[in-house]
Structure formats: C-alpha cells, structure tokens
Amino acid sequence: MCVSPSLFELSILLVEDSSADAALLTRYLQQVLGKINLQWVTEGETALEILQAQWEDQDSKSQDSPSQDSRSIDLLILDLNLPGLSGREVFALLTADPTLCHLPVVILTTALYDQDILPIPSQPHYCYYLKPTQLSEYATVCQKIADFWATLSSLSF
C-alpha cells in the first residue's frame, strides 16, 4: 500500500555545499510539498553517515515501537559537485549498498553532460534535474521534485 505524500511529513536529506542554494531549495520545497522534515548537510561523508546510521537504528529497534527521533529519510537530494566525497562517489556507494540502493535520489547537476559521466541504473527512483542557476528556476525544479515524489509514492517497487 502506498501512502500519498500529503498524508505524512516527507523526510528529506539535502546534500548541498552552497548555503544559498540550500536555503532556496528548502524554501521552494516547503511551498510545493507543504510541511517537510528537511535535514541539510554540506558533505557527502556526513550524508552517508546519516543514511547508514538510519539503517542500523532501524535494524536495532522493534518495528512495533518506532521512535520519532529515528525518522527515516524518504528522499535524498544530492548535489553532484561536493567538496571531499563528491556526489558522484556518494551515488556510486548508495547504488552498490543493498540496504540503501532503494532510497529515492534526486541528483542536481550543473551541466547536462553530467548525465553521461554518471550513468543512472534503470530504476524509477533515481532522477536528474538541472540545478537552478536563476532565482526564477527554483520553483520549477522544486515542482519537478514534488512531481517525482508523487509519482514514486504511487508506484510499488
């Protein structure tokens, strides 16, 4: 059974090293998705630690008594160009990890040619969007992310 995205608070992990981009994405995502639980990190290493800890916590806790503190990430929004562990490396590690490979991922890229550099496995829960470069583009990109999430929530995979 799929849950409509409007029936619960969507939990998003945003991996973005630009504070300006993160603030704008957060603002417009809240406008199109309503109430969201958004956690922002600036490094790929930190994102992986959070995601891996999430799965370890879920394994160690009973399904009958979920904790509000251990809210799982529903959607990862990943900038490809990160300092340290790049978004490309994070994505490669996620897709290779059997516990994390099913996490829906929106990849933000500054260039269309990045799609050729980072091939996406043929899965409905991974997608690319061109990273906004102008203020007017943020609403459009965030609406595309919301549409992607709505489509995923209606699929069984």
Short mmCIF file of N, CA and C in Angstrom, two decimals:
data_model
loop_
_atom_site.label_atom_id
_atom_site.label_comp_id
_atom_site.label_asym_id
_atom_site.label_seq_id
_atom_site.Cartn_x
_atom_site.Cartn_y
_atom_site.Cartn_z
N MET A 1 0.84 -1.18 0.00
CA MET A 1 0.00 0.00 0.00
C MET A 1 0.88 1.23 0.00
N CYS A 2 0.61 2.15 -0.90
CA CYS A 2 1.38 3.38 -0.99
C CYS A 2 0.66 4.48 -0.24
N VAL A 3 1.45 5.33 0.38
CA VAL A 3 0.91 6.45 1.14
C VAL A 3 1.03 7.70 0.30
N SER A 4 -0.03 8.45 0.21
CA SER A 4 0.01 9.71 -0.52
C SER A 4 0.98 10.66 0.17
N PRO A 5 1.78 11.42 -0.60
CA PRO A 5 2.75 12.30 0.02
C PRO A 5 2.10 13.36 0.90
N SER A 6 0.84 13.67 0.69
CA SER A 6 0.20 14.68 1.50
C SER A 6 -0.27 14.15 2.86
N LEU A 7 -0.22 12.83 3.08
CA LEU A 7 -0.73 12.25 4.31
C LEU A 7 0.32 12.16 5.42
N PHE A 8 1.57 12.46 5.12
CA PHE A 8 2.60 12.41 6.15
C PHE A 8 3.67 13.44 5.83
N GLU A 9 4.49 13.70 6.81
CA GLU A 9 5.57 14.66 6.64
C GLU A 9 6.74 13.98 5.94
N LEU A 10 7.05 14.45 4.77
CA LEU A 10 8.15 13.91 3.98
C LEU A 10 9.48 14.27 4.63
N SER A 11 10.35 13.29 4.78
CA SER A 11 11.66 13.50 5.37
C SER A 11 12.72 13.50 4.26
N ILE A 12 13.39 14.63 4.10
CA ILE A 12 14.35 14.83 3.01
C ILE A 12 15.73 15.08 3.59
N LEU A 13 16.72 14.44 2.99
CA LEU A 13 18.12 14.75 3.29
C LEU A 13 18.66 15.49 2.07
N LEU A 14 19.02 16.76 2.27
CA LEU A 14 19.57 17.61 1.22
C LEU A 14 21.07 17.68 1.40
N VAL A 15 21.81 17.27 0.38
CA VAL A 15 23.27 17.30 0.42
C VAL A 15 23.71 18.36 -0.58
N GLU A 16 24.06 19.52 -0.06
CA GLU A 16 24.35 20.70 -0.87
C GLU A 16 25.36 21.56 -0.13
N ASP A 17 26.47 21.88 -0.79
CA ASP A 17 27.51 22.66 -0.12
C ASP A 17 27.28 24.16 -0.16
N SER A 18 26.36 24.64 -0.97
CA SER A 18 26.07 26.07 -1.06
C SER A 18 24.91 26.41 -0.12
N SER A 19 25.17 27.29 0.84
CA SER A 19 24.11 27.67 1.78
C SER A 19 23.00 28.44 1.07
N ALA A 20 23.33 29.22 0.06
CA ALA A 20 22.32 29.96 -0.69
C ALA A 20 21.40 29.00 -1.45
N ASP A 21 22.00 28.02 -2.14
CA ASP A 21 21.18 27.02 -2.85
C ASP A 21 20.33 26.22 -1.87
N ALA A 22 20.91 25.84 -0.75
CA ALA A 22 20.16 25.05 0.24
C ALA A 22 18.97 25.85 0.78
N ALA A 23 19.16 27.12 1.05
CA ALA A 23 18.07 27.96 1.56
C ALA A 23 16.95 28.10 0.53
N LEU A 24 17.32 28.32 -0.73
CA LEU A 24 16.31 28.46 -1.77
C LEU A 24 15.58 27.15 -2.04
N LEU A 25 16.31 26.05 -2.08
CA LEU A 25 15.67 24.75 -2.27
C LEU A 25 14.71 24.46 -1.13
N THR A 26 15.14 24.72 0.09
CA THR A 26 14.28 24.48 1.26
C THR A 26 13.00 25.31 1.16
N ARG A 27 13.16 26.58 0.84
CA ARG A 27 12.01 27.48 0.75
C ARG A 27 11.00 26.99 -0.28
N TYR A 28 11.47 26.68 -1.48
CA TYR A 28 10.55 26.27 -2.55
C TYR A 28 10.03 24.85 -2.35
N LEU A 29 10.81 23.97 -1.78
CA LEU A 29 10.30 22.64 -1.47
C LEU A 29 9.16 22.71 -0.46
N GLN A 30 9.29 23.59 0.54
CA GLN A 30 8.22 23.76 1.51
C GLN A 30 6.96 24.31 0.85
N GLN A 31 7.13 25.18 -0.14
CA GLN A 31 5.97 25.74 -0.84
C GLN A 31 5.22 24.67 -1.63
N VAL A 32 5.95 23.78 -2.30
CA VAL A 32 5.27 22.80 -3.16
C VAL A 32 4.89 21.51 -2.43
N LEU A 33 5.61 21.18 -1.36
CA LEU A 33 5.35 19.93 -0.65
C LEU A 33 4.63 20.13 0.68
N GLY A 34 4.53 21.35 1.14
CA GLY A 34 3.93 21.60 2.44
C GLY A 34 4.93 21.34 3.55
N LYS A 35 4.44 20.80 4.65
CA LYS A 35 5.31 20.55 5.79
C LYS A 35 6.27 19.41 5.47
N ILE A 36 7.55 19.71 5.58
CA ILE A 36 8.58 18.69 5.34
C ILE A 36 9.56 18.70 6.49
N ASN A 37 10.21 17.58 6.68
CA ASN A 37 11.30 17.47 7.64
C ASN A 37 12.57 17.42 6.79
N LEU A 38 13.27 18.55 6.68
CA LEU A 38 14.43 18.63 5.82
C LEU A 38 15.68 18.77 6.67
N GLN A 39 16.62 17.87 6.42
CA GLN A 39 17.92 17.93 7.07
C GLN A 39 18.94 18.28 6.00
N TRP A 40 19.75 19.32 6.26
CA TRP A 40 20.71 19.79 5.29
C TRP A 40 22.12 19.50 5.78
N VAL A 41 22.92 18.89 4.91
CA VAL A 41 24.33 18.66 5.18
C VAL A 41 25.13 19.15 3.99
N THR A 42 26.40 19.48 4.23
CA THR A 42 27.23 20.06 3.18
C THR A 42 28.25 19.09 2.61
N GLU A 43 28.36 17.90 3.19
CA GLU A 43 29.40 16.96 2.76
C GLU A 43 28.82 15.57 2.51
N GLY A 44 29.38 14.91 1.50
CA GLY A 44 28.96 13.57 1.17
C GLY A 44 29.21 12.57 2.28
N GLU A 45 30.33 12.73 2.98
CA GLU A 45 30.66 11.82 4.09
C GLU A 45 29.58 11.86 5.16
N THR A 46 29.14 13.08 5.49
CA THR A 46 28.11 13.25 6.52
C THR A 46 26.80 12.61 6.07
N ALA A 47 26.45 12.78 4.81
CA ALA A 47 25.22 12.18 4.29
C ALA A 47 25.25 10.67 4.42
N LEU A 48 26.36 10.07 4.04
CA LEU A 48 26.48 8.61 4.16
C LEU A 48 26.40 8.15 5.61
N GLU A 49 27.02 8.89 6.52
CA GLU A 49 26.95 8.53 7.94
C GLU A 49 25.50 8.55 8.43
N ILE A 50 24.76 9.56 8.03
CA ILE A 50 23.35 9.67 8.44
C ILE A 50 22.54 8.51 7.88
N LEU A 51 22.72 8.22 6.61
CA LEU A 51 21.95 7.14 5.97
C LEU A 51 22.31 5.78 6.54
N GLN A 52 23.59 5.53 6.76
CA GLN A 52 24.00 4.25 7.33
C GLN A 52 23.51 4.11 8.77
N ALA A 53 23.56 5.18 9.54
CA ALA A 53 23.06 5.15 10.92
C ALA A 53 21.56 4.90 10.94
N GLN A 54 20.85 5.45 9.99
CA GLN A 54 19.41 5.24 9.89
C GLN A 54 19.09 3.76 9.76
N TRP A 55 19.81 3.05 8.90
CA TRP A 55 19.54 1.64 8.70
C TRP A 55 19.97 0.81 9.89
N GLU A 56 21.07 1.20 10.55
CA GLU A 56 21.49 0.50 11.76
C GLU A 56 20.46 0.68 12.87
N ASP A 57 19.93 1.91 13.00
CA ASP A 57 18.90 2.17 14.01
C ASP A 57 17.64 1.37 13.73
N GLN A 58 17.25 1.29 12.46
CA GLN A 58 16.03 0.55 12.13
C GLN A 58 16.20 -0.94 12.41
N ASP A 59 17.40 -1.45 12.19
CA ASP A 59 17.65 -2.86 12.47
C ASP A 59 17.62 -3.15 13.96
N SER A 60 18.08 -2.20 14.78
CA SER A 60 18.18 -2.45 16.21
C SER A 60 16.88 -2.16 16.97
N LYS A 61 15.94 -1.45 16.34
CA LYS A 61 14.69 -1.10 17.03
C LYS A 61 13.55 -1.98 16.55
N SER A 62 12.62 -2.20 17.41
CA SER A 62 11.44 -3.00 17.08
C SER A 62 10.55 -2.24 16.12
N GLN A 63 9.95 -2.94 15.18
CA GLN A 63 9.00 -2.35 14.24
C GLN A 63 7.75 -1.88 14.99
N ASP A 64 7.46 -2.48 16.15
CA ASP A 64 6.24 -2.15 16.89
C ASP A 64 6.33 -0.83 17.62
N SER A 65 7.54 -0.34 17.88
CA SER A 65 7.66 0.91 18.63
C SER A 65 8.62 1.87 17.93
N PRO A 66 8.18 2.41 16.78
CA PRO A 66 9.05 3.34 16.08
C PRO A 66 9.23 4.62 16.88
N SER A 67 10.43 5.14 16.86
CA SER A 67 10.74 6.36 17.58
C SER A 67 10.67 7.54 16.64
N GLN A 68 10.13 8.65 17.11
CA GLN A 68 10.07 9.87 16.31
C GLN A 68 11.48 10.36 16.02
N ASP A 69 12.43 10.11 16.92
CA ASP A 69 13.80 10.56 16.74
C ASP A 69 14.49 9.82 15.60
N SER A 70 14.04 8.63 15.28
CA SER A 70 14.68 7.84 14.25
C SER A 70 13.92 7.91 12.93
N ARG A 71 13.33 9.07 12.65
CA ARG A 71 12.60 9.28 11.41
C ARG A 71 13.49 8.96 10.23
N SER A 72 13.05 8.08 9.39
CA SER A 72 13.87 7.67 8.27
C SER A 72 13.79 8.68 7.13
N ILE A 73 14.84 8.70 6.34
CA ILE A 73 14.91 9.57 5.18
C ILE A 73 14.06 8.96 4.07
N ASP A 74 13.14 9.75 3.52
CA ASP A 74 12.29 9.29 2.43
C ASP A 74 12.90 9.61 1.06
N LEU A 75 13.64 10.72 1.00
CA LEU A 75 14.14 11.23 -0.26
C LEU A 75 15.49 11.89 -0.05
N LEU A 76 16.44 11.59 -0.92
CA LEU A 76 17.76 12.21 -0.89
C LEU A 76 17.88 13.14 -2.09
N ILE A 77 18.23 14.39 -1.82
CA ILE A 77 18.52 15.35 -2.88
C ILE A 77 20.02 15.61 -2.83
N LEU A 78 20.71 15.26 -3.90
CA LEU A 78 22.17 15.19 -3.90
C LEU A 78 22.78 16.07 -4.98
N ASP A 79 23.59 17.03 -4.57
CA ASP A 79 24.38 17.83 -5.49
C ASP A 79 25.57 16.98 -5.94
N LEU A 80 25.85 16.97 -7.23
CA LEU A 80 26.98 16.17 -7.70
C LEU A 80 28.33 16.77 -7.35
N ASN A 81 28.41 18.08 -7.32
CA ASN A 81 29.69 18.75 -7.12
C ASN A 81 29.85 19.17 -5.66
N LEU A 82 30.39 18.25 -4.88
CA LEU A 82 30.61 18.48 -3.45
C LEU A 82 32.10 18.42 -3.16
N PRO A 83 32.54 19.17 -2.15
CA PRO A 83 33.95 19.02 -1.73
C PRO A 83 34.12 17.69 -1.00
N GLY A 84 35.32 17.19 -0.99
CA GLY A 84 35.57 15.90 -0.32
C GLY A 84 34.97 14.78 -1.13
N LEU A 85 34.16 13.95 -0.48
CA LEU A 85 33.47 12.86 -1.16
C LEU A 85 32.41 13.47 -2.07
N SER A 86 32.61 13.36 -3.36
CA SER A 86 31.71 14.03 -4.32
C SER A 86 30.34 13.35 -4.36
N GLY A 87 29.39 14.05 -4.95
CA GLY A 87 28.07 13.48 -5.14
C GLY A 87 28.11 12.24 -6.01
N ARG A 88 29.01 12.22 -6.97
CA ARG A 88 29.17 11.04 -7.82
C ARG A 88 29.57 9.83 -6.98
N GLU A 89 30.54 10.05 -6.08
CA GLU A 89 31.01 8.96 -5.22
C GLU A 89 29.92 8.53 -4.25
N VAL A 90 29.19 9.47 -3.69
CA VAL A 90 28.08 9.14 -2.79
C VAL A 90 27.06 8.29 -3.53
N PHE A 91 26.69 8.71 -4.74
CA PHE A 91 25.70 7.97 -5.51
C PHE A 91 26.19 6.56 -5.84
N ALA A 92 27.45 6.44 -6.21
CA ALA A 92 28.01 5.11 -6.52
C ALA A 92 27.97 4.21 -5.29
N LEU A 93 28.29 4.76 -4.12
CA LEU A 93 28.25 3.97 -2.89
C LEU A 93 26.82 3.57 -2.53
N LEU A 94 25.87 4.49 -2.72
CA LEU A 94 24.47 4.19 -2.43
C LEU A 94 23.94 3.07 -3.32
N THR A 95 24.22 3.16 -4.60
CA THR A 95 23.68 2.16 -5.52
C THR A 95 24.32 0.79 -5.33
N ALA A 96 25.51 0.77 -4.76
CA ALA A 96 26.19 -0.51 -4.50
C ALA A 96 25.80 -1.12 -3.17
N ASP A 97 25.15 -0.37 -2.30
CA ASP A 97 24.79 -0.84 -0.97
C ASP A 97 23.39 -1.44 -0.99
N PRO A 98 23.24 -2.73 -0.69
CA PRO A 98 21.92 -3.37 -0.77
C PRO A 98 20.88 -2.78 0.19
N THR A 99 21.31 -2.14 1.26
CA THR A 99 20.33 -1.54 2.18
C THR A 99 19.94 -0.13 1.77
N LEU A 100 20.75 0.53 0.96
CA LEU A 100 20.49 1.92 0.59
C LEU A 100 20.10 2.11 -0.87
N CYS A 101 20.26 1.09 -1.69
CA CYS A 101 20.06 1.26 -3.13
C CYS A 101 18.61 1.54 -3.53
N HIS A 102 17.67 1.34 -2.63
CA HIS A 102 16.27 1.60 -2.95
C HIS A 102 15.81 2.99 -2.52
N LEU A 103 16.70 3.76 -1.91
CA LEU A 103 16.35 5.11 -1.49
C LEU A 103 16.15 6.00 -2.72
N PRO A 104 15.02 6.69 -2.81
CA PRO A 104 14.82 7.61 -3.93
C PRO A 104 15.84 8.75 -3.88
N VAL A 105 16.46 9.02 -5.04
CA VAL A 105 17.51 10.03 -5.11
C VAL A 105 17.22 10.99 -6.26
N VAL A 106 17.24 12.28 -5.95
CA VAL A 106 17.20 13.33 -6.95
C VAL A 106 18.60 13.90 -7.03
N ILE A 107 19.19 13.83 -8.22
CA ILE A 107 20.54 14.34 -8.42
C ILE A 107 20.44 15.71 -9.07
N LEU A 108 21.08 16.68 -8.45
CA LEU A 108 21.14 18.01 -9.02
C LEU A 108 22.50 18.20 -9.67
N THR A 109 22.48 18.60 -10.91
CA THR A 109 23.72 18.75 -11.66
C THR A 109 23.74 20.10 -12.36
N THR A 110 24.92 20.66 -12.52
CA THR A 110 25.05 21.96 -13.17
C THR A 110 25.15 21.86 -14.68
N ALA A 111 25.36 20.68 -15.20
CA ALA A 111 25.54 20.53 -16.64
C ALA A 111 24.85 19.27 -17.15
N LEU A 112 24.26 19.38 -18.30
CA LEU A 112 23.57 18.22 -18.88
C LEU A 112 24.52 17.08 -19.18
N TYR A 113 25.78 17.39 -19.46
CA TYR A 113 26.72 16.32 -19.79
C TYR A 113 27.02 15.42 -18.60
N ASP A 114 26.70 15.86 -17.38
CA ASP A 114 26.91 15.01 -16.20
C ASP A 114 26.12 13.71 -16.32
N GLN A 115 25.01 13.73 -17.07
CA GLN A 115 24.22 12.51 -17.23
C GLN A 115 25.03 11.43 -17.94
N ASP A 116 25.94 11.85 -18.81
CA ASP A 116 26.79 10.89 -19.50
C ASP A 116 27.93 10.40 -18.61
N ILE A 117 28.40 11.27 -17.71
CA ILE A 117 29.50 10.93 -16.82
C ILE A 117 29.04 9.96 -15.74
N LEU A 118 27.83 10.14 -15.25
CA LEU A 118 27.30 9.33 -14.16
C LEU A 118 26.08 8.57 -14.65
N PRO A 119 26.27 7.38 -15.21
CA PRO A 119 25.10 6.64 -15.69
C PRO A 119 24.22 6.21 -14.51
N ILE A 120 22.93 6.42 -14.67
CA ILE A 120 21.97 6.04 -13.64
C ILE A 120 21.44 4.65 -13.97
N PRO A 121 21.46 3.75 -12.99
CA PRO A 121 20.84 2.45 -13.22
C PRO A 121 19.37 2.64 -13.62
N SER A 122 18.87 1.75 -14.41
CA SER A 122 17.49 1.86 -14.88
C SER A 122 16.53 1.55 -13.73
N GLN A 123 16.29 2.54 -12.92
CA GLN A 123 15.40 2.41 -11.77
C GLN A 123 14.49 3.63 -11.72
N PRO A 124 13.24 3.45 -11.35
CA PRO A 124 12.33 4.60 -11.33
C PRO A 124 12.58 5.56 -10.16
N HIS A 125 13.42 5.16 -9.22
CA HIS A 125 13.60 6.01 -8.04
C HIS A 125 14.90 6.82 -8.06
N TYR A 126 15.50 6.99 -9.23
CA TYR A 126 16.64 7.88 -9.42
C TYR A 126 16.30 8.84 -10.54
N CYS A 127 16.66 10.12 -10.38
CA CYS A 127 16.45 11.05 -11.47
C CYS A 127 17.45 12.21 -11.39
N TYR A 128 17.63 12.86 -12.51
CA TYR A 128 18.48 14.05 -12.64
C TYR A 128 17.61 15.27 -12.87
N TYR A 129 18.03 16.39 -12.31
CA TYR A 129 17.47 17.69 -12.69
C TYR A 129 18.61 18.67 -12.79
N LEU A 130 18.50 19.56 -13.75
CA LEU A 130 19.49 20.61 -13.90
C LEU A 130 19.36 21.56 -12.71
N LYS A 131 20.46 21.82 -12.06
CA LYS A 131 20.47 22.69 -10.89
C LYS A 131 20.11 24.11 -11.29
N PRO A 132 19.21 24.75 -10.55
CA PRO A 132 18.82 26.11 -10.90
C PRO A 132 20.02 27.06 -10.87
N THR A 133 20.05 27.96 -11.84
CA THR A 133 21.09 28.98 -11.87
C THR A 133 20.51 30.37 -11.69
N GLN A 134 19.18 30.48 -11.79
CA GLN A 134 18.50 31.76 -11.59
C GLN A 134 17.37 31.55 -10.58
N LEU A 135 17.06 32.59 -9.86
CA LEU A 135 16.03 32.52 -8.83
C LEU A 135 14.72 31.99 -9.38
N SER A 136 14.35 32.41 -10.56
CA SER A 136 13.06 32.00 -11.14
C SER A 136 12.99 30.50 -11.43
N GLU A 137 14.13 29.82 -11.50
CA GLU A 137 14.15 28.40 -11.83
C GLU A 137 13.93 27.49 -10.61
N TYR A 138 14.10 28.02 -9.40
CA TYR A 138 13.98 27.18 -8.20
C TYR A 138 12.57 26.62 -8.03
N ALA A 139 11.56 27.43 -8.26
CA ALA A 139 10.18 26.95 -8.12
C ALA A 139 9.91 25.82 -9.11
N THR A 140 10.40 25.96 -10.34
CA THR A 140 10.18 24.93 -11.36
C THR A 140 10.86 23.62 -10.98
N VAL A 141 12.11 23.70 -10.56
CA VAL A 141 12.85 22.49 -10.19
C VAL A 141 12.19 21.82 -8.98
N CYS A 142 11.80 22.61 -8.00
CA CYS A 142 11.16 22.04 -6.81
C CYS A 142 9.82 21.41 -7.14
N GLN A 143 9.09 21.99 -8.09
CA GLN A 143 7.84 21.37 -8.53
C GLN A 143 8.12 20.04 -9.21
N LYS A 144 9.20 19.96 -9.99
CA LYS A 144 9.58 18.69 -10.63
C LYS A 144 9.94 17.65 -9.57
N ILE A 145 10.62 18.08 -8.51
CA ILE A 145 10.95 17.15 -7.42
C ILE A 145 9.67 16.66 -6.75
N ALA A 146 8.73 17.56 -6.51
CA ALA A 146 7.45 17.17 -5.91
C ALA A 146 6.69 16.20 -6.82
N ASP A 147 6.71 16.44 -8.11
CA ASP A 147 6.05 15.54 -9.07
C ASP A 147 6.72 14.17 -9.07
N PHE A 148 8.05 14.17 -9.02
CA PHE A 148 8.81 12.91 -8.95
C PHE A 148 8.39 12.13 -7.70
N TRP A 149 8.30 12.82 -6.56
CA TRP A 149 7.92 12.16 -5.32
C TRP A 149 6.49 11.62 -5.41
N ALA A 150 5.58 12.41 -5.98
CA ALA A 150 4.19 11.97 -6.12
C ALA A 150 4.11 10.72 -7.01
N THR A 151 4.88 10.69 -8.08
CA THR A 151 4.91 9.52 -8.95
C THR A 151 5.45 8.31 -8.21
N LEU A 152 6.55 8.51 -7.47
CA LEU A 152 7.12 7.38 -6.71
C LEU A 152 6.15 6.84 -5.67
N SER A 153 5.44 7.75 -5.02
CA SER A 153 4.54 7.30 -3.95
C SER A 153 3.38 6.49 -4.50
N SER A 154 3.14 6.58 -5.80
CA SER A 154 2.05 5.81 -6.40
C SER A 154 2.53 4.50 -7.01
N LEU A 155 3.86 4.28 -7.03
CA LEU A 155 4.42 3.05 -7.60
C LEU A 155 4.72 2.04 -6.51
N SER A 156 4.71 0.80 -6.88
CA SER A 156 5.20 -0.26 -6.00
C SER A 156 6.46 -0.79 -6.62
N PHE A 157 7.60 -0.62 -5.93
CA PHE A 157 8.86 -1.18 -6.47
C PHE A 157 9.65 -1.78 -5.37
#
